[in-house]
Amino acid sequence: MIKFVLPAQSFSIKRSEQNKSEFHVRSSALMREQQWYRLKISARNAAARDYLATGKTIGLGQNENFQTIRCVERLKNGVALCFYRTSSLKTLSLAGYPNGDEAELCFTVSLKPIVSVQAIFHMMWHVAMNAEAAQQRKSYIFRITRARQKRSGWEHAKYKLIQTYQPLLQHQLKESDQYVSWVRDKEPRYFEKSKLSETKLRISYYQLRELDPQRLSDHEWIIIKRNDTVYRESLPSFLSSHFSKENQLIYWDHDYLNSDNARVLPQFKPNWDPTLLLHTNYIGSAFAIRGDLLKSILTQKPTSHYELLLSCLSLEPKKVQHIPLILQHQQPELEALSTHELKAIKRVAPDLYGNSVLIQEIEHHVLNQAVASISVDPKERPLVSIIIPTRDSLELTRNCVNSVLERTSYSNYEILILDNQSTEPDTLSWFKAVSKHEKVRVIRYNHPFNYSAINNFAVTQAAGEYVCLLNNDTEVIAKAWLSNMLCEALKPNAGCVGAKLYYADDTVQHAGVILGLWGLAGHSHKNFSRFEAGYQNRLLCPQQYSAVTAACLLVKKSIYQEVSGLNEKQLTVAFNDVDFCLKVLKRGYQNYWTPHAELYHFESKSRGKEDTPEKKERESKEVEFMKLAWCELLESDPAYHRHLAKNAEDFSLNLEFTDS
């Protein structure tokens, strides 16, 4: 348990009902706008000091924003964070992360306004200390910040500094409470642009307990209302406008009402995703269902909206419609998954995973009880060929290979090390030694570096029914990583499967690829803490993504060959994984990502930076190729939402108006 001690005259504190390691703090006086703050959290007992000594920290939440931002500064007996507010800070939440024991952790909390110069100094000093620890130049951040200030002004310099200090704070320089701004400035324009149909569907409202199959008509649409929900008056018109004859289920976005009746926490939802829905109710109660489908479901006697939705998992995407607008507001949902809901998940999970996967156990997720943790194991044991390209980089490659050999519970695999012209004697000596292991083969690839060509060649040498592309700068964390990826790959119609990758500081490097970010593609939830639930609990749930990174990617060998592998000509280094995944998607397969395959990724250290004129020119050509080849898909990713930012990887809001 974690305990925080705050100044009594300034704050009141309340423990979260969902997460016993999270506290909500309310200020007795509104804090100033346009203000820098420094949050300092100090350990008060030995257990708290031990907690921090393991590398864990405390996360900060502001007002009702969903993000929990890690305190990144390490002090002698505590942690700290500098942050900027454009609007007043009324409430903050403080969250600890799992510490594996029941010891009470006690901390003292200090929150003080500071001036801009102090904030800049604290941030630069933190970045400098990190650089020194990584054996890099300590003075670099001071010099580059000064150069940026001279060239483009302090606002630009501060933005770039925060990007290094704590990237999740970048948007706060412009707008701390994005949703307030979005509701005021952007939402009205979307409703004004919407074209509403004059024809009206037959819509009926019922409480869940009032549902009676004998009273329902096959072609009417049923909304199962909640007492605490406010529906937008134009909801029926939007249903009529987005309806198609094939639809059996229509859902829309919603938000929540706080204690002041203000709108908070918008739920901008992805398109229909049965895998995500199996693990958490991302749709909520914001849906309408056609009468004939509802009548067939009522034979199961559902006790909640979620139970009812679970009976719809087998619906084809064309039978489900998503309206990307907020059409209802409701009180926050704090309940854990009920026993009935866990049983319903157990009933429908085998249909989703198919006959090749064993559903072992279903329980509440340790980090959030609104999420189901589903333990799975492959019934089949196909051989998996793990392909690891490398050129020298002995320390990285040896660490990667050893982590696979020592921490992989799934036993039927082989490792193919692709030696791309290594020359260092120690590396060559290790290749000779490690190739004696029964699971390891070292294969020489004596051609210039071409990531796509190396992997394509390796696949021709692979004996496995499945191939796993794995970077040499990764390290296995969770022993069930490969079996969990294989369970997703064994699903009917499965294509590529990706893993959850972390930087060395336990922040997320990859949790699925989102198309359209930065004009091409970016990583979901980048820089979030390893222990955070993420937007709509998505960091905790297996789900569909259009693409995943090839730093750790599992796919059936026959599918790899069916789409002709990675593009060796136009995409020799970058974006070949995104292109590959989209080729798989185009063939009708579905790509997945799972958080239950966890690895560290030290991100292309053996290749160096893309900073030479030749590398920059090559990358520019690769970007242009991707934009021409996949322009339509890049416009709208089904796993994302038009109201979420295209220039960030943290699910912040898009404050630019778009007609699409």
XYZ file of C-alpha atoms in Angstrom:
660
model
C 0.000 0.000 0.000
C 1.158 3.540 -0.735
C 0.470 6.494 1.539
C 1.000 10.163 0.662
C 1.289 12.949 3.253
C 0.307 16.442 2.049
C 0.001 19.879 3.657
C -3.441 19.809 5.304
C -4.163 23.448 4.576
C -3.685 22.985 0.834
C -5.116 19.606 -0.141
C -7.698 16.955 0.605
C -6.930 13.370 -0.435
C -9.024 10.336 -1.398
C -7.969 6.799 -2.384
C -9.020 5.578 -5.845
C -11.752 2.912 -5.835
C -10.228 1.049 -8.791
C -6.521 1.216 -8.022
C -5.511 1.056 -4.360
C -2.098 2.509 -5.226
C -3.658 5.671 -6.680
C -4.823 8.747 -4.784
C -6.844 11.741 -5.923
C -5.870 15.077 -4.405
C -8.108 18.149 -4.508
C -6.796 21.644 -3.952
C -8.725 23.875 -1.545
C -7.763 26.925 -3.631
C -7.552 27.190 -7.398
C -3.955 27.379 -8.538
C -2.823 29.986 -11.020
C -2.938 29.740 -14.792
C 0.147 30.172 -17.015
C 2.336 28.763 -14.251
C 5.295 26.401 -13.866
C 5.182 23.949 -10.930
C 7.645 21.615 -9.288
C 6.293 18.444 -7.704
C 8.629 16.807 -5.211
C 7.871 13.446 -3.574
C 10.149 12.277 -0.761
C 10.351 8.857 0.884
C 9.437 8.890 4.587
C 10.145 5.280 5.505
C 12.510 2.439 4.555
C 9.914 0.663 2.405
C 9.414 3.822 0.337
C 13.176 4.251 -0.067
C 13.502 0.609 -1.170
C 10.650 1.128 -3.659
C 12.470 4.043 -5.296
C 15.804 2.214 -5.192
C 14.392 -0.460 -7.541
C 13.901 2.197 -10.220
C 10.160 2.671 -9.696
C 8.678 6.145 -9.468
C 5.401 7.991 -8.854
C 3.044 9.095 -11.607
C 1.222 12.436 -11.744
C -2.286 12.918 -13.117
C -3.732 16.424 -13.592
C -7.399 17.369 -13.322
C -9.351 14.669 -15.202
C -6.788 14.013 -17.933
C -6.256 10.288 -18.509
C -2.451 10.382 -18.707
C -0.321 9.566 -15.695
C 3.057 11.248 -16.178
C 6.122 9.751 -14.508
C 8.205 11.867 -12.178
C 11.485 11.596 -14.056
C 13.956 13.382 -11.776
C 15.764 11.165 -9.283
C 16.636 12.819 -5.968
C 18.559 11.416 -3.012
C 15.425 10.112 -1.273
C 12.707 10.967 -3.731
C 11.571 11.943 -7.209
C 10.495 15.214 -8.810
C 8.840 16.667 -11.888
C 8.577 20.145 -13.388
C 5.466 20.889 -15.421
C 3.636 23.844 -16.929
C -0.075 24.651 -16.706
C -1.922 26.931 -19.134
C -5.060 26.493 -17.001
C -5.623 26.128 -13.274
C -4.767 22.893 -11.511
C -7.814 21.866 -9.472
C -7.046 18.209 -8.797
C -4.096 15.934 -9.171
C -3.691 12.196 -8.735
C -0.591 10.395 -7.545
C -0.092 6.785 -8.558
C 2.446 4.218 -7.495
C 3.299 1.092 -9.435
C 3.234 -2.548 -8.276
C 5.909 -3.262 -5.694
C 5.142 -6.939 -5.079
C 4.649 -6.797 -1.306
C 2.234 -5.472 1.279
C 4.628 -3.062 3.007
C 3.230 0.447 3.531
C 5.124 3.031 1.504
C 4.975 6.513 2.972
C 5.868 9.665 1.008
C 5.771 13.401 1.628
C 4.421 15.533 -1.213
C 5.441 19.107 -2.006
C 3.932 21.121 -4.880
C 5.261 24.647 -5.424
C 4.945 27.278 -8.167
C 8.288 28.167 -9.726
C 9.446 30.656 -12.362
C 10.382 29.655 -15.903
C 14.130 30.019 -15.335
C 14.007 27.582 -12.401
C 12.049 25.049 -14.474
C 14.535 25.279 -17.340
C 17.475 24.796 -14.959
C 15.923 21.732 -13.266
C 15.066 20.161 -16.627
C 18.489 20.796 -18.168
C 20.268 19.506 -15.073
C 18.219 16.276 -15.164
C 18.972 15.738 -18.867
C 22.671 16.460 -18.264
C 22.881 13.920 -15.424
C 21.229 11.280 -17.609
C 23.730 12.011 -20.376
C 26.630 11.655 -17.973
C 25.249 8.339 -16.699
C 25.082 7.133 -20.322
C 28.718 8.222 -20.859
C 27.672 11.074 -23.133
C 28.582 14.760 -23.006
C 27.038 16.361 -19.941
C 27.316 19.871 -21.396
C 25.496 19.112 -24.650
C 21.967 19.955 -23.447
C 23.103 23.363 -22.149
C 24.793 24.244 -25.438
C 22.031 22.971 -27.727
C 19.303 24.682 -25.678
C 21.186 27.988 -25.885
C 21.674 27.514 -29.642
C 17.980 26.780 -30.142
C 17.026 29.840 -28.112
C 19.243 32.064 -30.254
C 17.999 30.551 -33.482
C 14.236 30.211 -32.808
C 13.444 31.780 -29.428
C 12.746 30.470 -25.949
C 9.384 28.865 -26.747
C 10.991 26.566 -29.301
C 13.962 25.880 -27.012
C 11.658 24.959 -24.106
C 9.567 22.694 -26.329
C 12.658 20.770 -27.473
C 13.979 20.609 -23.909
C 10.719 19.124 -22.622
C 10.820 16.633 -25.494
C 13.994 15.232 -23.923
C 13.019 15.776 -20.273
C 9.505 14.230 -20.298
C 7.892 13.978 -23.769
C 4.378 13.483 -22.374
C 4.445 17.092 -21.111
C 4.983 18.699 -24.521
C 1.358 19.521 -25.295
C 0.961 21.333 -21.957
C 2.975 24.279 -23.230
C 0.027 25.018 -25.524
C -2.997 23.525 -23.729
C -3.032 21.739 -20.384
C -6.688 20.674 -20.478
C -7.132 19.822 -24.129
C -10.673 18.526 -23.862
C -12.012 21.814 -22.515
C -10.559 23.561 -25.556
C -11.777 20.852 -27.953
C -15.365 20.968 -26.667
C -15.409 24.757 -26.896
C -13.707 25.276 -30.253
C -13.748 22.082 -32.308
C -16.756 19.918 -31.461
C -19.407 22.436 -32.651
C -17.787 22.535 -36.083
C -17.972 18.761 -36.474
C -21.669 18.776 -35.675
C -22.236 21.665 -38.065
C -20.502 19.751 -40.864
C -22.486 16.559 -40.278
C -25.128 15.740 -42.863
C -28.207 14.236 -41.245
C -30.647 11.953 -42.974
C -34.313 12.911 -43.172
C -35.386 9.275 -42.843
C -35.716 8.122 -39.259
C -35.003 4.717 -37.823
C -37.457 3.222 -35.401
C -35.636 3.606 -32.076
C -36.793 2.436 -28.652
C -35.221 3.005 -25.233
C -35.283 0.308 -22.543
C -33.659 -0.361 -19.215
C -31.761 -3.648 -19.228
C -34.231 -5.242 -16.812
C -37.168 -4.214 -19.035
C -36.020 -6.163 -22.074
C -38.545 -8.761 -23.227
C -38.016 -10.596 -26.559
C -41.763 -10.740 -27.135
C -42.017 -6.941 -27.116
C -39.191 -6.379 -29.617
C -39.548 -5.975 -33.377
C -36.871 -7.434 -35.649
C -36.174 -4.135 -37.421
C -36.369 -1.632 -34.576
C -33.208 -0.330 -32.937
C -32.836 -0.653 -29.182
C -30.825 1.667 -26.938
C -30.363 0.207 -23.476
C -30.338 3.315 -21.342
C -28.685 4.061 -18.013
C -30.219 6.346 -15.406
C -27.082 8.504 -15.225
C -26.766 9.088 -18.995
C -27.552 12.237 -20.956
C -28.057 11.583 -24.677
C -27.541 14.220 -27.333
C -30.904 15.289 -28.761
C -29.728 14.597 -32.302
C -28.719 10.982 -31.509
C -31.645 9.459 -33.489
C -30.758 11.569 -36.528
C -27.125 10.484 -36.400
C -28.156 6.829 -36.107
C -30.349 7.217 -39.186
C -27.572 8.967 -41.107
C -24.889 6.361 -40.376
C -27.107 3.305 -40.689
C -26.716 0.781 -43.515
C -28.971 -2.210 -44.181
C -26.234 -4.670 -43.172
C -25.758 -3.115 -39.723
C -26.846 -4.953 -36.616
C -24.867 -2.916 -34.074
C -24.105 0.828 -34.065
C -21.917 2.455 -31.424
C -20.690 5.978 -30.811
C -18.250 7.905 -28.610
C -19.047 9.152 -25.131
C -17.509 11.128 -22.283
C -18.015 11.459 -18.529
C -19.461 14.062 -16.196
C -17.408 14.970 -13.123
C -18.670 16.118 -9.720
C -19.089 19.648 -11.107
C -21.119 18.264 -14.035
C -18.329 19.264 -16.436
C -17.486 17.032 -19.388
C -14.222 15.087 -18.991
C -12.370 12.000 -20.247
C -13.571 11.666 -23.863
C -13.742 8.095 -25.122
C -12.730 8.345 -28.782
C -13.007 4.733 -29.826
C -11.321 2.596 -32.472
C -13.321 0.709 -35.060
C -14.881 -2.670 -34.297
C -12.280 -4.822 -32.533
C -13.556 -8.097 -31.001
C -10.170 -8.893 -29.434
C -10.037 -5.580 -27.562
C -13.695 -5.936 -26.549
C -13.020 -9.411 -25.150
C -10.615 -7.872 -22.637
C -12.323 -4.564 -21.786
C -15.606 -2.861 -22.604
C -14.272 -0.030 -24.747
C -17.766 0.594 -26.174
C -19.463 1.053 -22.782
C -23.230 1.587 -22.952
C -22.985 3.841 -26.014
C -24.581 1.586 -28.601
C -27.823 0.622 -30.314
C -28.632 -2.940 -31.356
C -31.090 -4.213 -33.917
C -34.111 -6.069 -32.562
C -33.532 -9.423 -34.290
C -29.965 -9.661 -32.938
C -31.019 -8.559 -29.460
C -33.758 -11.182 -29.289
C -31.252 -13.940 -30.047
C -28.880 -12.621 -27.370
C -31.513 -12.377 -24.647
C -31.611 -16.178 -24.451
C -28.291 -15.822 -22.548
C -29.980 -13.456 -20.048
C -27.231 -10.769 -19.944
C -26.940 -8.800 -16.700
C -24.952 -5.842 -18.081
C -24.227 -3.895 -21.251
C -20.844 -5.602 -21.446
C -22.322 -9.101 -21.247
C -24.651 -8.188 -24.064
C -21.789 -6.874 -26.211
C -19.741 -10.015 -25.585
C -22.493 -11.992 -27.295
C -21.850 -9.864 -30.418
C -18.144 -10.712 -30.816
C -18.743 -12.916 -33.838
C -20.269 -10.058 -35.868
C -18.465 -9.264 -39.118
C -17.065 -5.711 -39.335
C -19.574 -4.768 -42.051
C -22.414 -5.450 -39.598
C -21.030 -2.955 -37.067
C -21.009 0.820 -37.518
C -19.030 3.355 -35.476
C -20.200 6.984 -35.295
C -17.054 9.041 -34.466
C -18.868 11.715 -32.430
C -19.656 12.083 -28.730
C -23.391 11.487 -28.483
C -23.789 10.724 -24.794
C -22.464 11.876 -21.420
C -22.545 9.771 -18.252
C -21.208 9.366 -14.750
C -17.835 7.611 -14.355
C -17.869 3.819 -14.284
C -15.852 2.562 -11.336
C -17.003 -1.048 -11.184
C -14.698 -4.015 -11.585
C -15.755 -6.721 -13.999
C -18.515 -8.752 -12.377
C -18.516 -12.508 -11.892
C -21.195 -12.747 -14.590
C -19.001 -10.781 -17.013
C -15.931 -12.923 -16.320
C -18.045 -16.034 -16.986
C -19.330 -14.504 -20.224
C -15.746 -13.830 -21.329
C -14.872 -17.455 -20.571
C -17.855 -18.589 -22.651
C -17.003 -16.577 -25.788
C -13.167 -16.551 -25.676
C -12.729 -20.011 -27.298
C -14.724 -18.888 -30.343
C -12.407 -15.911 -30.829
C -9.154 -17.810 -30.330
C -10.192 -20.910 -32.257
C -9.380 -24.573 -31.729
C -5.605 -24.178 -31.560
C -5.495 -22.186 -28.304
C -6.294 -23.334 -24.770
C -8.025 -20.780 -22.517
C -6.523 -21.482 -19.102
C -7.656 -18.803 -16.645
C -9.645 -15.559 -16.705
C -9.364 -13.060 -13.855
C -9.190 -9.336 -13.106
C -6.094 -7.593 -14.410
C -3.736 -6.705 -11.564
C -3.444 -3.075 -12.755
C -7.115 -2.411 -13.509
C -10.092 -4.511 -12.490
C -12.150 -3.278 -15.430
C -9.838 -5.365 -17.649
C -9.839 -9.149 -18.008
C -6.519 -10.946 -17.847
C -6.839 -14.065 -20.024
C -4.165 -16.747 -19.695
C -3.747 -18.678 -22.940
C -1.506 -21.476 -24.154
C -1.070 -22.942 -27.638
C -2.485 -26.462 -28.042
C -0.290 -26.930 -31.084
C 3.499 -26.655 -30.785
C 4.755 -25.558 -34.216
C 8.447 -24.846 -34.692
C 9.215 -21.103 -34.574
C 12.339 -19.783 -36.300
C 13.655 -16.681 -34.488
C 15.678 -14.565 -36.934
C 18.286 -12.184 -35.471
C 20.363 -10.140 -37.969
C 23.582 -8.543 -36.698
C 26.890 -7.044 -37.700
C 29.429 -7.344 -34.876
C 27.787 -5.592 -31.844
C 28.760 -8.599 -29.745
C 27.516 -7.288 -26.420
C 24.045 -6.480 -27.764
C 23.654 -9.664 -29.783
C 24.915 -11.971 -27.039
C 22.575 -10.339 -24.530
C 19.651 -10.790 -26.933
C 20.397 -14.435 -27.726
C 21.068 -15.358 -24.100
C 17.802 -13.735 -23.008
C 15.912 -15.851 -25.550
C 17.658 -19.052 -24.487
C 17.291 -18.408 -20.762
C 13.846 -16.761 -20.576
C 11.652 -18.436 -23.184
C 9.167 -20.927 -21.780
C 7.978 -22.096 -25.217
C 10.436 -24.820 -26.135
C 9.943 -25.550 -29.846
C 12.043 -22.848 -31.455
C 15.320 -22.348 -33.286
C 17.502 -19.229 -33.440
C 18.981 -18.111 -36.744
C 21.724 -15.503 -36.281
C 22.294 -13.717 -39.595
C 25.905 -12.547 -39.645
C 25.988 -9.503 -41.944
C 29.738 -9.161 -42.593
C 30.991 -9.126 -39.011
C 34.769 -8.654 -38.716
C 35.612 -8.316 -35.012
C 37.549 -11.368 -33.712
C 35.557 -11.568 -30.466
C 32.285 -11.607 -32.398
C 33.473 -14.318 -34.801
C 34.763 -16.379 -31.890
C 31.406 -16.113 -30.126
C 29.549 -17.109 -33.317
C 31.634 -20.270 -33.415
C 30.891 -21.067 -29.773
C 27.179 -20.272 -29.762
C 26.519 -22.250 -32.953
C 27.274 -25.402 -30.946
C 24.016 -24.871 -29.047
C 21.354 -27.237 -30.358
C 18.883 -24.385 -30.889
C 21.252 -21.953 -32.628
C 22.460 -21.640 -36.213
C 24.783 -18.878 -37.450
C 24.317 -18.078 -41.145
C 26.669 -15.805 -43.054
C 25.098 -13.056 -45.198
C 27.974 -11.539 -47.151
C 26.216 -8.559 -48.783
C 25.839 -4.839 -47.936
C 23.306 -4.026 -45.214
C 19.726 -4.321 -46.443
C 17.372 -5.180 -43.602
C 14.664 -6.455 -45.932
C 17.011 -8.654 -47.974
C 18.670 -10.119 -44.875
C 15.349 -11.209 -43.390
C 13.999 -12.486 -46.702
C 17.098 -14.649 -47.093
C 16.802 -15.858 -43.504
C 13.203 -16.956 -44.044
C 14.341 -19.207 -46.902
C 16.741 -20.867 -44.434
C 14.161 -21.177 -41.638
C 12.817 -24.626 -40.765
C 9.925 -23.285 -38.710
C 6.250 -23.095 -39.617
C 6.334 -19.618 -38.039
C 9.080 -17.001 -38.235
C 9.828 -14.349 -35.620
C 11.799 -11.315 -36.763
C 13.798 -10.102 -33.762
C 16.256 -7.214 -33.562
C 19.639 -7.896 -31.991
C 19.110 -4.892 -29.678
C 16.214 -6.508 -27.805
C 16.091 -8.402 -24.530
C 13.377 -10.802 -23.420
C 11.627 -9.916 -20.135
C 8.563 -12.150 -19.802
C 9.097 -15.898 -20.220
C 5.744 -16.462 -21.928
C 6.511 -13.881 -24.632
C 6.673 -16.354 -27.512
C 3.764 -18.570 -26.464
C 1.552 -15.479 -26.008
C 2.484 -14.169 -29.441
C 1.879 -17.595 -30.933
C -1.612 -17.755 -29.397
C -2.512 -14.563 -31.271
C -0.930 -15.914 -34.463
C -2.936 -19.152 -34.167
C -6.241 -17.267 -34.272
C -8.348 -17.867 -37.373
C -7.225 -15.495 -40.126
C -4.345 -14.043 -38.078
C -1.485 -12.294 -39.870
C 1.347 -10.470 -38.077
C 1.670 -10.287 -34.284
C 3.664 -7.618 -32.443
C 5.056 -7.333 -28.917
C 5.186 -4.698 -26.192
C 8.649 -3.133 -26.230
C 10.238 -0.887 -23.605
C 13.123 1.523 -23.462
C 15.733 0.763 -20.810
C 13.939 3.106 -18.366
C 10.743 0.973 -18.473
C 8.799 3.362 -20.671
C 6.934 2.152 -23.737
C 8.796 2.198 -27.045
C 6.236 0.206 -29.067
C 2.643 -0.831 -28.385
C 1.421 -1.116 -31.957
C 1.882 1.117 -35.013
C -0.662 3.836 -35.819
C -0.933 4.929 -39.435
C -0.953 8.634 -40.284
C 1.107 9.867 -37.330
C 3.810 12.327 -38.378
C 2.430 12.044 -41.919
C 3.254 8.340 -42.138
C 3.271 6.170 -39.008
C 4.142 6.279 -35.315
C 4.074 4.121 -32.206
C 1.078 3.868 -29.911
C 1.534 5.087 -26.291
C 5.188 5.985 -26.757
C 6.926 7.045 -23.510
C 4.104 5.833 -21.243
C 5.130 3.957 -18.108
C 5.377 0.186 -18.344
C 2.689 -0.120 -15.651
C 0.107 2.302 -17.041
C -3.243 1.203 -18.434
C -3.074 3.654 -21.339
C -5.904 5.246 -23.292
C -9.114 3.258 -22.700
C -7.000 0.572 -20.961
C -5.458 -0.313 -24.316
C -1.917 -0.857 -22.979
C -3.272 -3.836 -21.013
C -5.207 -5.572 -23.804
C -4.388 -7.634 -26.895
C -5.996 -5.919 -29.881
C -5.950 -5.326 -33.611
C -3.501 -2.897 -35.199
C -2.886 -2.185 -38.857
C 0.841 -2.693 -38.319
C 3.452 -3.643 -35.730
C 7.207 -3.187 -35.623
C 9.545 -5.848 -36.982
C 11.806 -5.363 -33.965
C 9.744 -8.293 -32.681
C 7.218 -9.661 -35.162
C 5.750 -13.157 -35.456
C 4.041 -14.415 -38.626
C 3.327 -17.709 -40.329
C 6.081 -18.497 -42.838
C 3.557 -19.243 -45.593
C 1.974 -15.780 -45.131
C 5.423 -14.159 -45.233
C 6.085 -15.865 -48.543
C 2.568 -15.202 -49.860
C 3.175 -11.425 -49.767
C 6.795 -11.785 -51.017
C 8.328 -10.824 -47.676
C 9.891 -7.432 -46.987
C 10.471 -4.947 -49.809
C 14.169 -5.256 -50.725
C 14.209 -2.564 -53.419
C 12.370 0.537 -52.177
C 12.508 -0.136 -48.404
C 15.958 -1.413 -47.534
C 16.080 -0.030 -43.977
C 12.988 1.836 -42.725
C 9.213 1.324 -42.965
C 9.602 -2.155 -44.461
C 7.754 -3.606 -41.467
C 4.791 -1.235 -41.897
C 4.686 -1.977 -45.621
C 4.852 -5.721 -44.915
C 2.020 -5.579 -42.381
C -0.158 -3.603 -44.786
C 0.479 -6.166 -47.534
C -0.655 -8.866 -45.097
C -3.710 -6.794 -44.185
C -4.554 -6.292 -47.872
C -4.612 -10.067 -48.351
C -7.431 -10.281 -45.806
C -5.477 -11.282 -42.697
C -5.753 -9.436 -39.392
C -2.700 -8.091 -37.538
C -2.538 -8.187 -33.736
C -0.520 -6.749 -30.880
C -0.231 -8.286 -27.419
C 0.995 -6.675 -24.172
C 1.813 -10.152 -22.855
C 5.024 -10.401 -24.878
C 7.386 -7.989 -23.128
C 10.912 -7.147 -24.237
C 13.373 -4.294 -23.919
C 14.374 -2.591 -27.168
C 17.550 -0.532 -27.253
C 16.564 0.734 -30.733
C 19.040 0.239 -33.556
C 22.185 0.988 -31.570
C 24.267 -1.258 -33.820
C 23.233 0.680 -36.956
C 23.863 4.201 -35.714
C 21.908 7.375 -36.481
C 20.287 8.420 -39.745
C 22.376 11.597 -39.894
C 24.524 11.387 -43.021
C 23.364 13.002 -46.304
C 23.175 9.565 -47.928
C 21.030 8.107 -45.135
C 18.746 11.126 -45.100
C 18.243 10.887 -48.853
C 17.457 7.179 -48.596
C 14.968 7.765 -45.798
C 13.284 10.539 -47.779
C 12.787 8.170 -50.728
C 11.363 5.495 -48.412
C 8.863 7.980 -46.987
C 7.736 9.023 -50.470
C 7.341 5.395 -51.535
C 5.131 4.636 -48.523
C 2.947 7.681 -49.095
C 2.358 6.719 -52.727
C 1.808 3.021 -52.017
C -0.540 3.363 -49.045
C -2.014 6.890 -49.250
C -5.610 5.790 -48.541
C -4.759 3.679 -45.486
C -2.516 6.418 -44.096
C -5.475 8.815 -44.049
C -7.524 6.863 -41.506
C -6.307 4.089 -39.226
C -9.166 1.903 -37.886
C -7.287 1.511 -34.587
C -7.167 5.287 -34.087
C -9.614 8.224 -34.270
C -9.844 11.432 -36.268
C -10.149 13.489 -33.053
C -6.771 12.246 -31.766
C -3.568 14.075 -32.682
C -1.581 13.205 -35.806
C 1.580 14.869 -34.477
C 1.882 12.961 -31.194
C 2.051 9.334 -30.035
C 0.352 9.800 -26.667
C -3.378 9.865 -27.621
C -3.576 13.603 -27.020
C -6.387 15.428 -28.817
C -6.348 16.821 -32.324
C -7.036 20.531 -31.916
C -6.899 21.086 -35.675
C -10.220 20.820 -37.513
C -10.415 18.222 -40.319
C -13.302 17.406 -42.636
C -12.460 13.706 -42.830
